[in-house]
Short mmCIF file of C-alpha atoms and ligand atoms in Angstrom, two decimals:
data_model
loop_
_atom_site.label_atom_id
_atom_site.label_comp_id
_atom_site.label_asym_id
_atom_site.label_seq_id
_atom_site.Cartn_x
_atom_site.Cartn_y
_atom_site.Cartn_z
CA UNK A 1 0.00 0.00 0.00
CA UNK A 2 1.02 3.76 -0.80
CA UNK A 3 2.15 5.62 2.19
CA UNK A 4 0.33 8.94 2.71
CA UNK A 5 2.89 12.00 1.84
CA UNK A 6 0.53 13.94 4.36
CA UNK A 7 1.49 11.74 7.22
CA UNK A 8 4.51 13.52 7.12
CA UNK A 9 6.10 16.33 8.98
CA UNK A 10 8.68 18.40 6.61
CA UNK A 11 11.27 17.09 9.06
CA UNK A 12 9.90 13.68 8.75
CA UNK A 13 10.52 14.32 4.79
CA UNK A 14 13.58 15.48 4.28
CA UNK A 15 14.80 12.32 6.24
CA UNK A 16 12.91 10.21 3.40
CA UNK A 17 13.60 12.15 0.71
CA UNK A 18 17.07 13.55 -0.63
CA UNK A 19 18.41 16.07 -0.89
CA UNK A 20 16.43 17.24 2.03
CA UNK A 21 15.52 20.83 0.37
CA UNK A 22 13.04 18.59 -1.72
CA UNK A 23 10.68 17.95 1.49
CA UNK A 24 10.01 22.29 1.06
CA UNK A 25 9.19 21.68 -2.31
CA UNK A 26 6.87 18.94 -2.10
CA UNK A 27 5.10 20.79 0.88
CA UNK A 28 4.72 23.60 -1.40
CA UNK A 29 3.07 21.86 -4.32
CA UNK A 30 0.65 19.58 -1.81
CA UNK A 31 -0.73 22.70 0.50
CA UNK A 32 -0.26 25.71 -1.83
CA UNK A 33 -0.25 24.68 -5.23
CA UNK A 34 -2.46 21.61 -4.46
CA UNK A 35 -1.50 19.28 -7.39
CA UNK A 36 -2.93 15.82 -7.03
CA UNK A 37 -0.06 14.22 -8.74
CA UNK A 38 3.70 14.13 -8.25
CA UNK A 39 4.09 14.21 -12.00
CA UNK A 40 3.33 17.44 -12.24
CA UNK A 41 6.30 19.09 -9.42
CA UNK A 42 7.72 20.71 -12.33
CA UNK A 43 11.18 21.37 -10.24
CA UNK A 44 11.65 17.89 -8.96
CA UNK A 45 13.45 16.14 -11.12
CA UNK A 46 11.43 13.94 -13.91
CA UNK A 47 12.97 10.36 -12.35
CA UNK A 48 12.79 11.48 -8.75
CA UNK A 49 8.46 12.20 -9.41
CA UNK A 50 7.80 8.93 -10.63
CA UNK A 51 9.48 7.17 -7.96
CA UNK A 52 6.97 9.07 -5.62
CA UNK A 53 4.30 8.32 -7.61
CA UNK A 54 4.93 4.82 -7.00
CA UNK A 55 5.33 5.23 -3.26
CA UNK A 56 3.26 7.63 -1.89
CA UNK A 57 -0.19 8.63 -2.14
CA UNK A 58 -1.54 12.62 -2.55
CA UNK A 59 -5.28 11.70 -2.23
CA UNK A 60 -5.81 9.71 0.63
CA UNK A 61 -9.31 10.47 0.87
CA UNK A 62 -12.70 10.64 -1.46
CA UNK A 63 -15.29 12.87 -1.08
CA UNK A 64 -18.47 10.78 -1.77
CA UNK A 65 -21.37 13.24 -0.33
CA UNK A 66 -21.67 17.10 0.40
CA UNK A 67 -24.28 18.27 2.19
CA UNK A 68 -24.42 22.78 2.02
CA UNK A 69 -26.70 24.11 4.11
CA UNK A 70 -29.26 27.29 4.07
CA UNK A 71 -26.77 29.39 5.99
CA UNK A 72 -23.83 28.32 3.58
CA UNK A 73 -22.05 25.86 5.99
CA UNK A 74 -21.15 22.57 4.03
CA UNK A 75 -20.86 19.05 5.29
CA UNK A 76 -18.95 16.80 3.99
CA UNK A 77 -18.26 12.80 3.34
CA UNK A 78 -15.30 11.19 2.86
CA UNK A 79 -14.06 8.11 2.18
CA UNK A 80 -10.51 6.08 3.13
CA UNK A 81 -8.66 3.19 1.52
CA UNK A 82 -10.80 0.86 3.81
CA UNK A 83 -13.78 1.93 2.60
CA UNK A 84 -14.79 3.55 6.55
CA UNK A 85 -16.09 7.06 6.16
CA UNK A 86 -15.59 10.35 8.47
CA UNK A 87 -17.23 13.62 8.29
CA UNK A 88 -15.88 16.63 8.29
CA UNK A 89 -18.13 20.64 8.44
CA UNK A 90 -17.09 23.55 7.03
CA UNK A 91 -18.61 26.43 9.23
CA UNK A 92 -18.98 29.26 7.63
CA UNK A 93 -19.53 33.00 9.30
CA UNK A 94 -19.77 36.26 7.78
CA UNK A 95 -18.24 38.64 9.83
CA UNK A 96 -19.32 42.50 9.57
CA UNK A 97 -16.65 45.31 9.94
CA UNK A 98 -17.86 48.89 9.96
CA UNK A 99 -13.99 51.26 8.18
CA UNK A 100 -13.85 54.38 9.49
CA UNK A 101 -14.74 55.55 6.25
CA UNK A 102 -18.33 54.19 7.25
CA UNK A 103 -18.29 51.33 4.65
CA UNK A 104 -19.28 48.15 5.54
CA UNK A 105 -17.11 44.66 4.64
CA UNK A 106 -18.55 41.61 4.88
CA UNK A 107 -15.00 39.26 5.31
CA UNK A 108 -15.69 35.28 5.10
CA UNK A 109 -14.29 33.70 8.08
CA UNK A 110 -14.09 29.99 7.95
CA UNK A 111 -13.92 27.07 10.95
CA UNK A 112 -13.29 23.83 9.70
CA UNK A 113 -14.41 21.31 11.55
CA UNK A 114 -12.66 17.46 11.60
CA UNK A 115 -12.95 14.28 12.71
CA UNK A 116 -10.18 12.50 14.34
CA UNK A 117 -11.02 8.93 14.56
CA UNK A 118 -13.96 6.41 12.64
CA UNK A 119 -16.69 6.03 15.47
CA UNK A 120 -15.52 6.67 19.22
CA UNK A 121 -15.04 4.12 22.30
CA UNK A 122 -16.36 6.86 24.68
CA UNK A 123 -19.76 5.76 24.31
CA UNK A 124 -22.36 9.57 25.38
CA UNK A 125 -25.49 8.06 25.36
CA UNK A 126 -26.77 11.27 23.61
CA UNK A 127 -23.70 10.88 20.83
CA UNK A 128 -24.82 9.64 17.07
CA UNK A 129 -21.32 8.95 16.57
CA UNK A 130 -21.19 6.43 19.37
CA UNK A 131 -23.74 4.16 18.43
CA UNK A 132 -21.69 3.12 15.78
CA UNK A 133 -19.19 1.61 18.36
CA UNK A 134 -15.16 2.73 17.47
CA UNK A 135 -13.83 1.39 14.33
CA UNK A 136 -10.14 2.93 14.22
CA UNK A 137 -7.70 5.78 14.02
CA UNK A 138 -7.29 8.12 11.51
CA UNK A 139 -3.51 8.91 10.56
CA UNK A 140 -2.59 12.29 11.05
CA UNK A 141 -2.45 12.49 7.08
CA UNK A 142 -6.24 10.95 7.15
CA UNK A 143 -7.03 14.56 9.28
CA UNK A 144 -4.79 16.71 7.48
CA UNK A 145 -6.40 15.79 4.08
CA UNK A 146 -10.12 16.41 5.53
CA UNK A 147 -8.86 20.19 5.57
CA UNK A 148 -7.07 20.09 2.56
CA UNK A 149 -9.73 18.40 0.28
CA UNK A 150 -12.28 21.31 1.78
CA UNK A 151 -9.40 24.19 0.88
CA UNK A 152 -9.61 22.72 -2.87
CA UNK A 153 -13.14 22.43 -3.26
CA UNK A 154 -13.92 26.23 -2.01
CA UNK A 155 -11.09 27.36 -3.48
CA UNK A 156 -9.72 29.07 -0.27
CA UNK A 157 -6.24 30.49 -0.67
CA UNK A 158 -3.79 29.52 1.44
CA UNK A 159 -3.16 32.68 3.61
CA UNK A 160 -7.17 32.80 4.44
CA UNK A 161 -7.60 32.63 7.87
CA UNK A 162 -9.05 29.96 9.25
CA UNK A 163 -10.35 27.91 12.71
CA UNK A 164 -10.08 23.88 12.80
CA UNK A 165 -11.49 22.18 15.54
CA UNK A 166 -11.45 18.84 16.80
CA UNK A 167 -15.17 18.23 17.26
CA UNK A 168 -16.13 16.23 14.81
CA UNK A 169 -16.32 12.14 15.25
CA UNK A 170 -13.76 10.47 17.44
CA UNK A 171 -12.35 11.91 20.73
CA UNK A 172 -9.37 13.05 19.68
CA UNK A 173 -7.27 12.18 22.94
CA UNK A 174 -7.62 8.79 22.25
CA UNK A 175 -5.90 9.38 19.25
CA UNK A 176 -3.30 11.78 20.57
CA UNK A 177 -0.03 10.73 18.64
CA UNK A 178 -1.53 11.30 15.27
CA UNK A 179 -3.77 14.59 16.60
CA UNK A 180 -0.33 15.82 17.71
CA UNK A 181 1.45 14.95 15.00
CA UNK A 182 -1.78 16.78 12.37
CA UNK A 183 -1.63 19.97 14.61
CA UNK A 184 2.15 20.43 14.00
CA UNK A 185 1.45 19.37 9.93
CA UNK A 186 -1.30 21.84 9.82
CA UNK A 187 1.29 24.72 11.57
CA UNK A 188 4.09 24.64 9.06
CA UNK A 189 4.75 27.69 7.22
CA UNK A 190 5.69 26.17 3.92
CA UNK A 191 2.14 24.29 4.24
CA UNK A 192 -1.04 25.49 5.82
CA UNK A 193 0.51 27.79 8.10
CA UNK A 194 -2.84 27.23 10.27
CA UNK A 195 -1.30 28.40 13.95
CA UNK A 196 -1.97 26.33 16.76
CA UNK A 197 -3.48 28.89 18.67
CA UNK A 198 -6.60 28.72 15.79
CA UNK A 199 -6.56 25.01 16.48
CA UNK A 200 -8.95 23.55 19.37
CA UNK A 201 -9.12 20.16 20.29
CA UNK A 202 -12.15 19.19 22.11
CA UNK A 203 -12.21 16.24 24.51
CA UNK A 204 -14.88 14.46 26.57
CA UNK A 205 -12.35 14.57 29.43
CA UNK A 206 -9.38 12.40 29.40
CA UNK A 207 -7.67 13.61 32.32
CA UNK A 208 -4.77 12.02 32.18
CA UNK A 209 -4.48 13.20 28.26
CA UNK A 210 -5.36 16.63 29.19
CA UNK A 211 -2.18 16.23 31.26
CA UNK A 212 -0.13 14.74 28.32
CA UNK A 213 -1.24 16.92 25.82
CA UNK A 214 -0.29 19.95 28.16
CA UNK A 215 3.13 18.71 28.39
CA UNK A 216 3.23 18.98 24.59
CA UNK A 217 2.99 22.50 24.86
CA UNK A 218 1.41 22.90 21.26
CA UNK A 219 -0.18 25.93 21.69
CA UNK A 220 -3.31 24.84 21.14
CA UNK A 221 -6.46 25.63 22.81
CA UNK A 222 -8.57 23.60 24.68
CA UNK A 223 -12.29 22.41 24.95
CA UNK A 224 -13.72 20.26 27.53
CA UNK A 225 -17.21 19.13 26.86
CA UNK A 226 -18.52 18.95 30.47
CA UNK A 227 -22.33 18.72 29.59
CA UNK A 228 -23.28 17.89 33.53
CA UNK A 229 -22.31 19.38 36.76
CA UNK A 230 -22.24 16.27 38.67
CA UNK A 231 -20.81 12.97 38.75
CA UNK A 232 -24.08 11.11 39.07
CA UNK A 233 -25.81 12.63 35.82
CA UNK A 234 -22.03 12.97 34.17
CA UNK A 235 -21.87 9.29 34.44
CA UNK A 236 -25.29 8.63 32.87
CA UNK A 237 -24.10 10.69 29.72
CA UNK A 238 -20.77 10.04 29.73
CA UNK A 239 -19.63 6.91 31.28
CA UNK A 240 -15.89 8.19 30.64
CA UNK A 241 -16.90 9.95 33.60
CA UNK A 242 -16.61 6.90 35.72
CA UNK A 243 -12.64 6.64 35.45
CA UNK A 244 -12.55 10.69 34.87
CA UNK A 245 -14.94 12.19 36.96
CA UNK A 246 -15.68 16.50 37.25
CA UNK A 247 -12.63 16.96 39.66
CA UNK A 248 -10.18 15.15 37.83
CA UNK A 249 -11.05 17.17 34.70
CA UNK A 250 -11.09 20.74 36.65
CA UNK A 251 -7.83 19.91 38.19
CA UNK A 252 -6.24 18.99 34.85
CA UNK A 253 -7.50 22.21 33.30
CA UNK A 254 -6.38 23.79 35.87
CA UNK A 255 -2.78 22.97 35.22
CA UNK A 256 -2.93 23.38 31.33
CA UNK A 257 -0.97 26.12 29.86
CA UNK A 258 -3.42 28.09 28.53
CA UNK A 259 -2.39 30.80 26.18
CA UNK A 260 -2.34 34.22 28.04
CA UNK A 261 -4.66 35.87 26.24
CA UNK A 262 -6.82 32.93 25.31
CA UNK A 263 -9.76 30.75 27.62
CA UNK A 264 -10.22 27.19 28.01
CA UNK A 265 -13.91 26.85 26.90
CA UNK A 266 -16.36 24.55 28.38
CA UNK A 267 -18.77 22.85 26.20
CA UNK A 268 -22.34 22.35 27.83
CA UNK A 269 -24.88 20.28 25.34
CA UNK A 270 -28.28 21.73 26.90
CA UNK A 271 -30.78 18.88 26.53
CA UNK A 272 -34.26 19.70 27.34
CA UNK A 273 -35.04 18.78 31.24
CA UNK A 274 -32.24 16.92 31.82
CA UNK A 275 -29.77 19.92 32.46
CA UNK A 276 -31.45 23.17 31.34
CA UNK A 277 -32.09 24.33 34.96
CA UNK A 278 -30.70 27.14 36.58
CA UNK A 279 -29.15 25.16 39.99
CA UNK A 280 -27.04 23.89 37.05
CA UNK A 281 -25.73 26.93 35.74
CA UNK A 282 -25.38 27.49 39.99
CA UNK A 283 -23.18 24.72 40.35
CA UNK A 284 -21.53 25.29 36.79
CA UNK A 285 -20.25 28.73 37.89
CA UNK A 286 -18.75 27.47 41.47
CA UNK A 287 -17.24 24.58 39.35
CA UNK A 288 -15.31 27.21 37.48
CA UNK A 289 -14.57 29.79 39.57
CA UNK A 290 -10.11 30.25 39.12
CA UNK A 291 -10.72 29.17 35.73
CA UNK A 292 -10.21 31.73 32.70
CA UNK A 293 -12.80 29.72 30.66
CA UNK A 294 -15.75 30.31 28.52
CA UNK A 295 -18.89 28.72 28.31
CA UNK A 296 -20.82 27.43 25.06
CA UNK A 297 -24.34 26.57 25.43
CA UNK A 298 -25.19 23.96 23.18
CA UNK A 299 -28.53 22.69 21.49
CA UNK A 300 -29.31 19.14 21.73
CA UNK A 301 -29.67 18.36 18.31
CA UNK A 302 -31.90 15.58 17.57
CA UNK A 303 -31.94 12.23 15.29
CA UNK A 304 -33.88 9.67 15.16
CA UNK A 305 -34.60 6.94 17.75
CA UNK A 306 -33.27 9.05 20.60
CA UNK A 307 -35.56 10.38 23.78
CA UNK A 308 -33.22 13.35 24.35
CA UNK A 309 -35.04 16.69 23.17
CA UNK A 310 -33.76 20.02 22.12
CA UNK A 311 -34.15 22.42 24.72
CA UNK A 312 -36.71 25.64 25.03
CA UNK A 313 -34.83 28.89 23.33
CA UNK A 314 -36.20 30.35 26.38
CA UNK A 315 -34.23 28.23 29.04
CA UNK A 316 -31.11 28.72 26.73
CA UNK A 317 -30.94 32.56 27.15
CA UNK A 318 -32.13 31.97 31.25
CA UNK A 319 -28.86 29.62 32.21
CA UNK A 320 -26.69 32.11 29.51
CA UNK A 321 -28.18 34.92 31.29
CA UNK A 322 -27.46 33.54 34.47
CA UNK A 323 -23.80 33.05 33.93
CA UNK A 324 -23.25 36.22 32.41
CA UNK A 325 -24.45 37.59 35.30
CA UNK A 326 -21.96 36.19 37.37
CA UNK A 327 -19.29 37.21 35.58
CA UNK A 328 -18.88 34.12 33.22
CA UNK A 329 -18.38 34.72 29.50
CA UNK A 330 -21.21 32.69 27.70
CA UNK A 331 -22.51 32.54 24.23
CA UNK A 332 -24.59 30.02 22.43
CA UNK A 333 -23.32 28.14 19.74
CA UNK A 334 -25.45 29.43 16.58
CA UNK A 335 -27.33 26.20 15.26
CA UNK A 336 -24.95 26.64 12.08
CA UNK A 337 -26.17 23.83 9.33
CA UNK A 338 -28.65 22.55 11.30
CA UNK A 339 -30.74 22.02 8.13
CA UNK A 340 -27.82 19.44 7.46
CA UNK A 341 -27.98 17.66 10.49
CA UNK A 342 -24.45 19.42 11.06
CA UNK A 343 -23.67 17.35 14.79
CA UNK A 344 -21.30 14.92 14.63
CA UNK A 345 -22.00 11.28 13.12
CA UNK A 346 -25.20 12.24 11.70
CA UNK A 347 -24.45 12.51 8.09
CA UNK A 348 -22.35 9.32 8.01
CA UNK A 349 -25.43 8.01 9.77
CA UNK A 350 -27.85 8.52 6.66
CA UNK A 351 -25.17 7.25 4.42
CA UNK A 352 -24.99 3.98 6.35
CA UNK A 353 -28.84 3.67 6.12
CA UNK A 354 -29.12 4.37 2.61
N1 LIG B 1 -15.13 13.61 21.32
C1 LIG B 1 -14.90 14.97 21.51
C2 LIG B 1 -14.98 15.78 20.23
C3 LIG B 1 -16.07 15.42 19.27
S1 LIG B 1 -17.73 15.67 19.78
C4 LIG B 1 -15.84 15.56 22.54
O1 LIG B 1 -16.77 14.88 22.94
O2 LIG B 1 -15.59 16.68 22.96
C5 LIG B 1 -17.94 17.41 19.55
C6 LIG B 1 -19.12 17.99 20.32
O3 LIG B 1 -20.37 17.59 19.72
C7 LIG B 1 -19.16 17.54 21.76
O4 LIG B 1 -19.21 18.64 22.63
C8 LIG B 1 -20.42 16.70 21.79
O5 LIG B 1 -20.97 16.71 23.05
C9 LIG B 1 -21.30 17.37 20.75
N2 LIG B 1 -22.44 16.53 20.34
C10 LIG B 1 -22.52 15.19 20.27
N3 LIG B 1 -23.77 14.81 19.91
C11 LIG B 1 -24.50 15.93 19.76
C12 LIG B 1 -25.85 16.21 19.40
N4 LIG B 1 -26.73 15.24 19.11
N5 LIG B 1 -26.26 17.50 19.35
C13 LIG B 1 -25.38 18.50 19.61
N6 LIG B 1 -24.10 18.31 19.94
C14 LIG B 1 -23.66 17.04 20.03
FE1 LIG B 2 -17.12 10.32 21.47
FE2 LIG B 2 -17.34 13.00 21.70
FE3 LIG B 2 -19.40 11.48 20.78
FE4 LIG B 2 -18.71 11.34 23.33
S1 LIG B 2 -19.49 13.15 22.27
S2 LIG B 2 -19.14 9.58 22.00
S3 LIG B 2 -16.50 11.56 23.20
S4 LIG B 2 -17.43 11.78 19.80
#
């Protein structure tokens, strides 16, 4: 089997490939110039491109369904070697900037978001992803190429600006070598130059991950998606909680170096009278008191088969209203592509049924 030239740092390269300036070059045709063939790295010499042709792969993955939804956000399928299929969502929001002159821009900002492993072994009872049970890891060239494949087909240049986040299927601590390894890929200036500190990775708690991952000192920002304030309904949702429970996760965030000017944020998935009420939000702002975080209030979205509802708009804005009068910053996460079914697993979902 090929090996995938995006599983590869530049470092990792230049140790494969020689002369070692070559690694730059091939960097520069697969992230800016986007070619889907060595054959065509006109600067490379002619018998040096068909001997990577024959060993490596540019395309590890197909796109076999996109979704785009009402407010522009598109989903997307794709398909690796083995057949096994991951989403990935481009998110996009139009941001508004008043010149002095009085003109208004509209500027496209762009969060990609990816998947980091086929199904997950957490098991959240409200999770489409986890039904599915946990299939395998993705290579760090299998996550790379999600964010690649959506730069070609929107045609985004390369310096664009642009948020990735970890939230799509798989929990990407269980998968931390390759997540790691796709987070420095994603950094390097003769590729995406996509700076850690626009990277999140969102976890359902891994505490002793959180710990690893801070050692790593990436630079990356980090989500926890709490979702319950105590161990008893944690555990029902997330039965991670059992070896991981509320304090282990607060005291790993706690020592996580957190960029100075940047917040861990706390993920809350509001589902309709199991945690909407307001001695939640109570318990959720003594739970993060001497934490520099920021809350995001999260619909339940539903799919079929499952009892969990989406919550009242109403009790949304109380518990955001609520925290925000305490002092804790709280928005709601805008139900982008809902039309889609934009949470995680629920696209690959329909494609299984089909
Ligand atoms: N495994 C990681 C990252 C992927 S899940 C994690 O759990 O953090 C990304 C987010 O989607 C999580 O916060 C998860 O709780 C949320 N999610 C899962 N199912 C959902 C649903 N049906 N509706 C809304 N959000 C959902
Ligand atoms: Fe896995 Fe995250 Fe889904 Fe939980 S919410 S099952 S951790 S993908």
């Amino acid at each position: 089997m090929k090996k995938i030239v995006q599983d590869y740092t530049k470092d990792e390269l230049a140790d494969m490939i020689k002369p070692s300036f070559r690694a730059k070059q091939i960097y520069n045709w697969v992230y800016h110039k986007r070619v889907e063939s060595f054959l065509d790295m006109e600067n490379i010499p002619k018998s040096l491109r068909s001997e990577l042709e024959e060993e490596f792969t540019l395309i590890p993955l197909k796109m076999v369904s996109k979704q785009v939804s009402s407010d522009g956000s598109i989903k997307y399928l794709f398909q690796m070697y083995d057949m096994h299929t991951v989403e990935a969502v481009l998110l996009l929001m139009r941001d508004t900037q008043y010149h002095e002159d009085g003109a208004i821009k509209h500027h496209k900002r762009y969060t990609v978001c990816i998947s980091s492993q086929v199904g997950c072994k957490v098991g959240c009872s409200f999770c489409l992803t986890a039904k599915g049970g946990f299939i395998r890891d993705l290579s760090a060239g299998e996550i790379v190429s999600q964010v690649l494949e959506i730069y070609k087909d929107n045609n985004i240049p390369s310096n664009h600006r642009v948020n990735l986040v970890y939230m799509g299927m798989g929990e990407p601590l269980d998968n931390l070598e390759s997540v790691a390894k796709a987070v420095k890929i994603f950094s390097d200036l003769d590729g995406m130059s996509i700076s850690p500190n626009r990277q999140t990775i969102s976890t359902s708690g891994l505490s002793s991950k959180i710990k690893k991952l801070g050692e790593l000192d990436l630079g990356i920002n980090l989500a926890i998606s709490l979702h319950a304030v105590d161990d008893e309904l944690r555990e029902q949702l997330m039965p991670i909680n059992k070896a991981y429970n509320i304090a282990s996760i607060i005291d790993a965030v706690k020592n996580f170096p957190v960029n100075q000017r940047k917040k861990v944020l706390f993920e809350y998935l509001v589902i309709k009278d199991v945690n909407d009420d307001i001695s939640s939000a109570k318990k959720l702002v003594k739970l993060l008191n001497g934490i520099k975080a920021k809350v995001n209030l999260i619909y339940f979205n539903p799919y079929p088969r499952t009892n969990f509802k989406r919550p009242d708009p109403k009790d949304m804005r109380k518990f955001q209203e609520y925290l925000l009068s305490k002092g804790v910053l709280c928005t709601i996460r805008e139900s982008k592509g809902l039309d889609i079914s934009a949470a995680c697993g629920q696209l690959r979902e329909q494609n299984l049924e089909e």
